[in-house]
Amino acid sequence: MSETSPETPDFDAMARDIAEVPAVEVIVTVAVNLMSAAAVKLGLSEEGEEHKDLDEARKLVHALAGLLDASTTEISSFHAAPLRDGLKSLQLAFREASLVPDEPGRGPGEKYTGPLYA
């Protein structure tokens, strides 16, 4: 048995742990993390304006839309429906937060979801 210091991660143990997690759970976890980060960057957290950064939010929302588009056939509608609803809410929040809103079809993630009309 090898010893690792507290600063050195045990990659073998981490690999064993991740091997036990179903792919759907990994996809949903990543999607929720992207949603949470996007919400913070949109100023929707308790701190609000303090962390608002629309450029960063655009990237996160776009990545979330790409992930959901790519994984549509891999996760059930039970998992996908609330994620799609969350994505749409973030897209609408982005449009509302923008001083000069994107044209429909040009907003973050709309390449994957289609035009969003608010």
Tab-separated table of N, CA and C in Angstrom:
chain	number	residue	atom	x	y	z
A	1	MET	N	0.836	-1.176	0.000
A	1	MET	CA	0.000	0.000	0.000
A	1	MET	C	0.885	1.245	0.000
A	2	SER	N	0.618	2.123	-0.929
A	2	SER	CA	1.441	3.323	-1.015
A	2	SER	C	0.834	4.428	-0.156
A	3	GLU	N	1.719	5.245	0.383
A	3	GLU	CA	1.262	6.370	1.182
A	3	GLU	C	1.351	7.629	0.330
A	4	THR	N	0.370	8.489	0.480
A	4	THR	CA	0.398	9.763	-0.219
A	4	THR	C	0.309	10.872	0.817
A	5	SER	N	0.992	11.944	0.519
A	5	SER	CA	0.938	13.079	1.432
A	5	SER	C	-0.404	13.787	1.252
A	6	PRO	N	-0.811	14.609	2.216
A	6	PRO	CA	-2.083	15.318	2.095
A	6	PRO	C	-2.146	16.224	0.863
A	7	GLU	N	-0.995	16.686	0.365
A	7	GLU	CA	-0.985	17.566	-0.796
A	7	GLU	C	-1.074	16.788	-2.113
A	8	THR	N	-0.768	15.505	-2.094
A	8	THR	CA	-0.755	14.706	-3.312
A	8	THR	C	-2.064	13.930	-3.445
A	9	PRO	N	-2.829	14.209	-4.495
A	9	PRO	CA	-4.081	13.472	-4.664
A	9	PRO	C	-3.812	12.007	-4.999
A	10	ASP	N	-4.689	11.155	-4.541
A	10	ASP	CA	-4.600	9.730	-4.831
A	10	ASP	C	-5.379	9.473	-6.127
A	11	PHE	N	-4.683	9.574	-7.264
A	11	PHE	CA	-5.341	9.452	-8.561
A	11	PHE	C	-5.923	8.059	-8.789
A	12	ASP	N	-5.302	7.036	-8.257
A	12	ASP	CA	-5.854	5.686	-8.406
A	12	ASP	C	-7.210	5.576	-7.723
A	13	ALA	N	-7.314	6.130	-6.517
A	13	ALA	CA	-8.581	6.096	-5.788
A	13	ALA	C	-9.634	6.933	-6.513
A	14	MET	N	-9.211	8.094	-7.030
A	14	MET	CA	-10.157	8.939	-7.755
A	14	MET	C	-10.653	8.218	-9.008
A	15	ALA	N	-9.786	7.521	-9.703
A	15	ALA	CA	-10.178	6.785	-10.911
A	15	ALA	C	-11.149	5.669	-10.558
A	16	ARG	N	-10.902	4.980	-9.447
A	16	ARG	CA	-11.824	3.923	-9.011
A	16	ARG	C	-13.181	4.519	-8.664
A	17	ASP	N	-13.181	5.662	-7.982
A	17	ASP	CA	-14.440	6.305	-7.606
A	17	ASP	C	-15.229	6.737	-8.828
A	18	ILE	N	-14.580	7.370	-9.787
A	18	ILE	CA	-15.280	7.865	-10.978
A	18	ILE	C	-15.747	6.700	-11.851
A	19	ALA	N	-15.055	5.580	-11.796
A	19	ALA	CA	-15.441	4.412	-12.588
A	19	ALA	C	-16.794	3.863	-12.146
A	20	GLU	N	-17.165	4.140	-10.912
A	20	GLU	CA	-18.429	3.629	-10.373
A	20	GLU	C	-19.620	4.545	-10.666
A	21	VAL	N	-19.358	5.728	-11.197
A	21	VAL	CA	-20.419	6.700	-11.437
A	21	VAL	C	-20.967	6.516	-12.853
A	22	PRO	N	-22.291	6.379	-12.989
A	22	PRO	CA	-22.876	6.245	-14.332
A	22	PRO	C	-22.652	7.518	-15.154
A	23	ALA	N	-22.513	7.355	-16.455
A	23	ALA	CA	-22.253	8.476	-17.358
A	23	ALA	C	-23.335	9.551	-17.249
A	24	VAL	N	-24.586	9.153	-17.118
A	24	VAL	CA	-25.673	10.124	-17.008
A	24	VAL	C	-25.460	11.030	-15.799
A	25	GLU	N	-25.014	10.460	-14.711
A	25	GLU	CA	-24.777	11.247	-13.503
A	25	GLU	C	-23.631	12.242	-13.705
A	26	VAL	N	-22.603	11.824	-14.417
A	26	VAL	CA	-21.486	12.733	-14.705
A	26	VAL	C	-21.967	13.883	-15.585
A	27	ILE	N	-22.730	13.574	-16.629
A	27	ILE	CA	-23.240	14.593	-17.542
A	27	ILE	C	-24.127	15.589	-16.801
A	28	VAL	N	-25.037	15.083	-15.981
A	28	VAL	CA	-25.946	15.958	-15.232
A	28	VAL	C	-25.162	16.823	-14.249
A	29	THR	N	-24.165	16.247	-13.581
A	29	THR	CA	-23.354	17.011	-12.630
A	29	THR	C	-22.605	18.140	-13.327
A	30	VAL	N	-22.016	17.843	-14.466
A	30	VAL	CA	-21.305	18.884	-15.223
A	30	VAL	C	-22.290	19.973	-15.662
A	31	ALA	N	-23.467	19.567	-16.137
A	31	ALA	CA	-24.470	20.541	-16.572
A	31	ALA	C	-24.902	21.446	-15.417
A	32	VAL	N	-25.125	20.863	-14.254
A	32	VAL	CA	-25.537	21.665	-13.089
A	32	VAL	C	-24.416	22.619	-12.678
A	33	ASN	N	-23.174	22.164	-12.750
A	33	ASN	CA	-22.046	23.051	-12.433
A	33	ASN	C	-21.962	24.215	-13.427
A	34	LEU	N	-22.165	23.941	-14.702
A	34	LEU	CA	-22.172	25.006	-15.707
A	34	LEU	C	-23.316	25.988	-15.448
A	35	MET	N	-24.495	25.452	-15.099
A	35	MET	CA	-25.642	26.310	-14.799
A	35	MET	C	-25.357	27.214	-13.605
A	36	SER	N	-24.808	26.633	-12.568
A	36	SER	CA	-24.513	27.401	-11.354
A	36	SER	C	-23.501	28.509	-11.632
A	37	ALA	N	-22.453	28.163	-12.354
A	37	ALA	CA	-21.427	29.159	-12.682
A	37	ALA	C	-22.012	30.260	-13.562
A	38	ALA	N	-22.840	29.893	-14.531
A	38	ALA	CA	-23.461	30.885	-15.405
A	38	ALA	C	-24.381	31.809	-14.609
A	39	ALA	N	-25.138	31.260	-13.682
A	39	ALA	CA	-26.038	32.073	-12.865
A	39	ALA	C	-25.251	33.107	-12.059
A	40	VAL	N	-24.126	32.690	-11.509
A	40	VAL	CA	-23.281	33.624	-10.750
A	40	VAL	C	-22.768	34.715	-11.671
A	41	LYS	N	-22.279	34.334	-12.848
A	41	LYS	CA	-21.728	35.320	-13.787
A	41	LYS	C	-22.804	36.237	-14.370
A	42	LEU	N	-24.061	35.798	-14.308
A	42	LEU	CA	-25.164	36.645	-14.752
A	42	LEU	C	-25.642	37.585	-13.641
A	43	GLY	N	-25.049	37.445	-12.472
A	43	GLY	CA	-25.441	38.301	-11.352
A	43	GLY	C	-26.671	37.809	-10.627
A	44	LEU	N	-26.985	36.525	-10.748
A	44	LEU	CA	-28.187	35.971	-10.145
A	44	LEU	C	-27.954	35.377	-8.761
A	45	SER	N	-26.737	35.470	-8.262
A	45	SER	CA	-26.436	34.939	-6.931
A	45	SER	C	-26.762	35.993	-5.877
A	46	GLU	N	-26.601	35.621	-4.618
A	46	GLU	CA	-26.872	36.559	-3.523
A	46	GLU	C	-26.019	37.814	-3.635
A	47	GLU	N	-24.778	37.655	-4.097
A	47	GLU	CA	-23.884	38.808	-4.231
A	47	GLU	C	-24.257	39.681	-5.421
A	48	GLY	N	-25.050	39.153	-6.330
A	48	GLY	CA	-25.547	39.906	-7.475
A	48	GLY	C	-24.475	40.502	-8.358
A	49	GLU	N	-24.469	41.794	-8.429
A	49	GLU	CA	-23.592	42.533	-9.343
A	49	GLU	C	-22.102	42.317	-9.078
A	50	GLU	N	-21.759	41.917	-7.872
A	50	GLU	CA	-20.344	41.767	-7.505
A	50	GLU	C	-19.603	40.792	-8.431
A	51	HIS	N	-20.261	39.722	-8.863
A	51	HIS	CA	-19.615	38.704	-9.696
A	51	HIS	C	-20.111	38.715	-11.143
A	52	LYS	N	-20.906	39.701	-11.497
A	52	LYS	CA	-21.502	39.747	-12.835
A	52	LYS	C	-20.425	39.962	-13.888
A	53	ASP	N	-20.435	39.099	-14.893
A	53	ASP	CA	-19.484	39.170	-16.007
A	53	ASP	C	-20.150	38.499	-17.203
A	54	LEU	N	-20.766	39.300	-18.050
A	54	LEU	CA	-21.544	38.744	-19.155
A	54	LEU	C	-20.699	38.005	-20.185
A	55	ASP	N	-19.454	38.411	-20.364
A	55	ASP	CA	-18.578	37.698	-21.294
A	55	ASP	C	-18.354	36.265	-20.809
A	56	GLU	N	-18.086	36.122	-19.529
A	56	GLU	CA	-17.901	34.791	-18.948
A	56	GLU	C	-19.223	34.010	-18.960
A	57	ALA	N	-20.317	34.682	-18.665
A	57	ALA	CA	-21.633	34.023	-18.670
A	57	ALA	C	-21.955	33.483	-20.052
A	58	ARG	N	-21.646	34.262	-21.091
A	58	ARG	CA	-21.906	33.814	-22.462
A	58	ARG	C	-21.197	32.488	-22.746
A	59	LYS	N	-19.943	32.402	-22.344
A	59	LYS	CA	-19.169	31.173	-22.584
A	59	LYS	C	-19.773	29.981	-21.858
A	60	LEU	N	-20.181	30.196	-20.615
A	60	LEU	CA	-20.742	29.108	-19.819
A	60	LEU	C	-22.097	28.649	-20.359
A	61	VAL	N	-22.947	29.593	-20.744
A	61	VAL	CA	-24.256	29.237	-21.292
A	61	VAL	C	-24.081	28.515	-22.620
A	62	HIS	N	-23.156	28.979	-23.436
A	62	HIS	CA	-22.895	28.329	-24.721
A	62	HIS	C	-22.391	26.895	-24.510
A	63	ALA	N	-21.477	26.711	-23.555
A	63	ALA	CA	-20.961	25.374	-23.258
A	63	ALA	C	-22.071	24.458	-22.738
A	64	LEU	N	-22.938	24.989	-21.893
A	64	LEU	CA	-24.065	24.207	-21.382
A	64	LEU	C	-24.972	23.768	-22.525
A	65	ALA	N	-25.284	24.684	-23.428
A	65	ALA	CA	-26.144	24.353	-24.564
A	65	ALA	C	-25.500	23.275	-25.436
A	66	GLY	N	-24.199	23.385	-25.662
A	66	GLY	CA	-23.495	22.371	-26.455
A	66	GLY	C	-23.519	21.011	-25.786
A	67	LEU	N	-23.291	20.998	-24.480
A	67	LEU	CA	-23.324	19.734	-23.736
A	67	LEU	C	-24.706	19.105	-23.813
A	68	LEU	N	-25.747	19.897	-23.597
A	68	LEU	CA	-27.104	19.345	-23.639
A	68	LEU	C	-27.472	18.880	-25.042
A	69	ASP	N	-27.049	19.623	-26.051
A	69	ASP	CA	-27.319	19.211	-27.429
A	69	ASP	C	-26.625	17.884	-27.741
A	70	ALA	N	-25.377	17.780	-27.336
A	70	ALA	CA	-24.605	16.564	-27.629
A	70	ALA	C	-25.088	15.357	-26.842
A	71	SER	N	-25.667	15.584	-25.672
A	71	SER	CA	-26.043	14.459	-24.817
A	71	SER	C	-27.534	14.141	-24.864
A	72	THR	N	-28.268	14.791	-25.727
A	72	THR	CA	-29.717	14.594	-25.800
A	72	THR	C	-30.103	13.124	-25.916
A	73	THR	N	-29.434	12.402	-26.761
A	73	THR	CA	-29.787	10.986	-26.951
A	73	THR	C	-29.188	10.088	-25.872
A	74	GLU	N	-28.323	10.632	-25.052
A	74	GLU	CA	-27.642	9.826	-24.036
A	74	GLU	C	-28.303	9.882	-22.659
A	75	ILE	N	-29.069	10.950	-22.407
A	75	ILE	CA	-29.738	11.063	-21.110
A	75	ILE	C	-31.245	11.061	-21.345
A	76	SER	N	-31.977	10.552	-20.395
A	76	SER	CA	-33.426	10.455	-20.542
A	76	SER	C	-34.072	11.834	-20.447
A	77	SER	N	-35.312	11.914	-20.912
A	77	SER	CA	-36.030	13.189	-20.820
A	77	SER	C	-36.268	13.557	-19.358
A	78	PHE	N	-36.274	12.572	-18.468
A	78	PHE	CA	-36.395	12.826	-17.036
A	78	PHE	C	-35.275	13.739	-16.568
A	79	HIS	N	-34.064	13.509	-17.076
A	79	HIS	CA	-32.916	14.335	-16.722
A	79	HIS	C	-32.817	15.566	-17.623
A	80	ALA	N	-33.120	15.389	-18.900
A	80	ALA	CA	-32.907	16.450	-19.878
A	80	ALA	C	-33.894	17.605	-19.749
A	81	ALA	N	-35.144	17.328	-19.457
A	81	ALA	CA	-36.168	18.383	-19.431
A	81	ALA	C	-35.841	19.504	-18.439
A	82	PRO	N	-35.517	19.188	-17.176
A	82	PRO	CA	-35.198	20.292	-16.267
A	82	PRO	C	-33.914	21.028	-16.653
A	83	LEU	N	-32.974	20.327	-17.259
A	83	LEU	CA	-31.744	20.990	-17.697
A	83	LEU	C	-32.034	21.952	-18.845
A	84	ARG	N	-32.886	21.534	-19.764
A	84	ARG	CA	-33.272	22.422	-20.867
A	84	ARG	C	-34.039	23.646	-20.348
A	85	ASP	N	-34.904	23.426	-19.366
A	85	ASP	CA	-35.632	24.552	-18.761
A	85	ASP	C	-34.662	25.531	-18.109
A	86	GLY	N	-33.679	24.995	-17.391
A	86	GLY	CA	-32.677	25.842	-16.757
A	86	GLY	C	-31.865	26.616	-17.772
A	87	LEU	N	-31.510	25.952	-18.863
A	87	LEU	CA	-30.761	26.610	-19.935
A	87	LEU	C	-31.569	27.764	-20.509
A	88	LYS	N	-32.839	27.527	-20.787
A	88	LYS	CA	-33.678	28.584	-21.350
A	88	LYS	C	-33.784	29.760	-20.379
A	89	SER	N	-33.900	29.472	-19.098
A	89	SER	CA	-33.960	30.548	-18.100
A	89	SER	C	-32.675	31.377	-18.102
A	90	LEU	N	-31.541	30.689	-18.226
A	90	LEU	CA	-30.261	31.394	-18.271
A	90	LEU	C	-30.147	32.233	-19.549
A	91	GLN	N	-30.605	31.677	-20.655
A	91	GLN	CA	-30.562	32.425	-21.909
A	91	GLN	C	-31.431	33.683	-21.827
A	92	LEU	N	-32.607	33.561	-21.230
A	92	LEU	CA	-33.482	34.725	-21.064
A	92	LEU	C	-32.865	35.740	-20.109
A	93	ALA	N	-32.244	35.255	-19.040
A	93	ALA	CA	-31.582	36.154	-18.088
A	93	ALA	C	-30.428	36.882	-18.758
A	94	PHE	N	-29.698	36.185	-19.623
A	94	PHE	CA	-28.606	36.818	-20.351
A	94	PHE	C	-29.149	37.930	-21.251
A	95	ARG	N	-30.209	37.635	-21.968
A	95	ARG	CA	-30.809	38.621	-22.877
A	95	ARG	C	-31.271	39.844	-22.079
A	96	GLU	N	-31.875	39.599	-20.925
A	96	GLU	CA	-32.361	40.699	-20.085
A	96	GLU	C	-31.213	41.528	-19.498
A	97	ALA	N	-30.109	40.876	-19.167
A	97	ALA	CA	-28.969	41.571	-18.552
A	97	ALA	C	-28.135	42.356	-19.561
A	98	SER	N	-28.263	42.017	-20.823
A	98	SER	CA	-27.452	42.665	-21.857
A	98	SER	C	-27.957	44.069	-22.163
A	99	LEU	N	-27.032	45.015	-22.232
A	99	LEU	CA	-27.409	46.378	-22.595
A	99	LEU	C	-27.892	46.437	-24.040
A	100	VAL	N	-27.224	45.676	-24.903
A	100	VAL	CA	-27.612	45.567	-26.307
A	100	VAL	C	-27.845	44.080	-26.580
A	101	PRO	N	-29.092	43.636	-26.453
A	101	PRO	CA	-29.377	42.200	-26.619
A	101	PRO	C	-29.008	41.681	-28.009
A	102	ASP	N	-28.566	40.430	-28.049
A	102	ASP	CA	-28.266	39.771	-29.316
A	102	ASP	C	-29.549	39.596	-30.121
A	103	GLU	N	-29.399	39.546	-31.425
A	103	GLU	CA	-30.535	39.222	-32.284
A	103	GLU	C	-30.949	37.782	-32.006
A	104	PRO	N	-32.241	37.457	-32.171
A	104	PRO	CA	-32.656	36.072	-31.994
A	104	PRO	C	-31.807	35.134	-32.862
A	105	GLY	N	-31.315	34.091	-32.262
A	105	GLY	CA	-30.457	33.135	-32.950
A	105	GLY	C	-28.979	33.404	-32.752
A	106	ARG	N	-28.627	34.576	-32.194
A	106	ARG	CA	-27.228	34.956	-31.995
A	106	ARG	C	-26.813	34.936	-30.525
A	107	GLY	N	-27.746	34.701	-29.614
A	107	GLY	CA	-27.438	34.681	-28.188
A	107	GLY	C	-26.658	33.433	-27.812
A	108	PRO	N	-26.165	33.391	-26.575
A	108	PRO	CA	-25.370	32.242	-26.151
A	108	PRO	C	-26.180	30.949	-26.186
A	109	GLY	N	-25.623	29.962	-26.870
A	109	GLY	CA	-26.241	28.656	-26.948
A	109	GLY	C	-27.333	28.523	-27.988
A	110	GLU	N	-27.741	29.634	-28.575
A	110	GLU	CA	-28.846	29.561	-29.549
A	110	GLU	C	-28.433	28.832	-30.824
A	111	LYS	N	-27.158	28.687	-31.040
A	111	LYS	CA	-26.665	27.871	-32.157
A	111	LYS	C	-27.183	26.440	-31.994
A	112	TYR	N	-27.335	26.011	-30.757
A	112	TYR	CA	-27.772	24.640	-30.452
A	112	TYR	C	-29.261	24.538	-30.166
A	113	THR	N	-29.843	25.589	-29.579
A	113	THR	CA	-31.235	25.502	-29.150
A	113	THR	C	-32.214	26.148	-30.116
A	114	GLY	N	-31.685	26.937	-31.037
A	114	GLY	CA	-32.549	27.693	-31.933
A	114	GLY	C	-32.785	29.074	-31.360
A	115	PRO	N	-33.361	29.965	-32.153
A	115	PRO	CA	-33.572	31.340	-31.724
A	115	PRO	C	-34.475	31.426	-30.495
A	116	LEU	N	-34.155	32.360	-29.643
A	116	LEU	CA	-34.937	32.609	-28.438
A	116	LEU	C	-35.581	33.978	-28.572
A	117	TYR	N	-36.881	34.016	-28.473
A	117	TYR	CA	-37.617	35.277	-28.565
A	117	TYR	C	-38.140	35.621	-27.176
A	118	ALA	N	-37.813	36.815	-26.714
A	118	ALA	CA	-38.253	37.203	-25.370
A	118	ALA	C	-39.313	38.253	-25.423
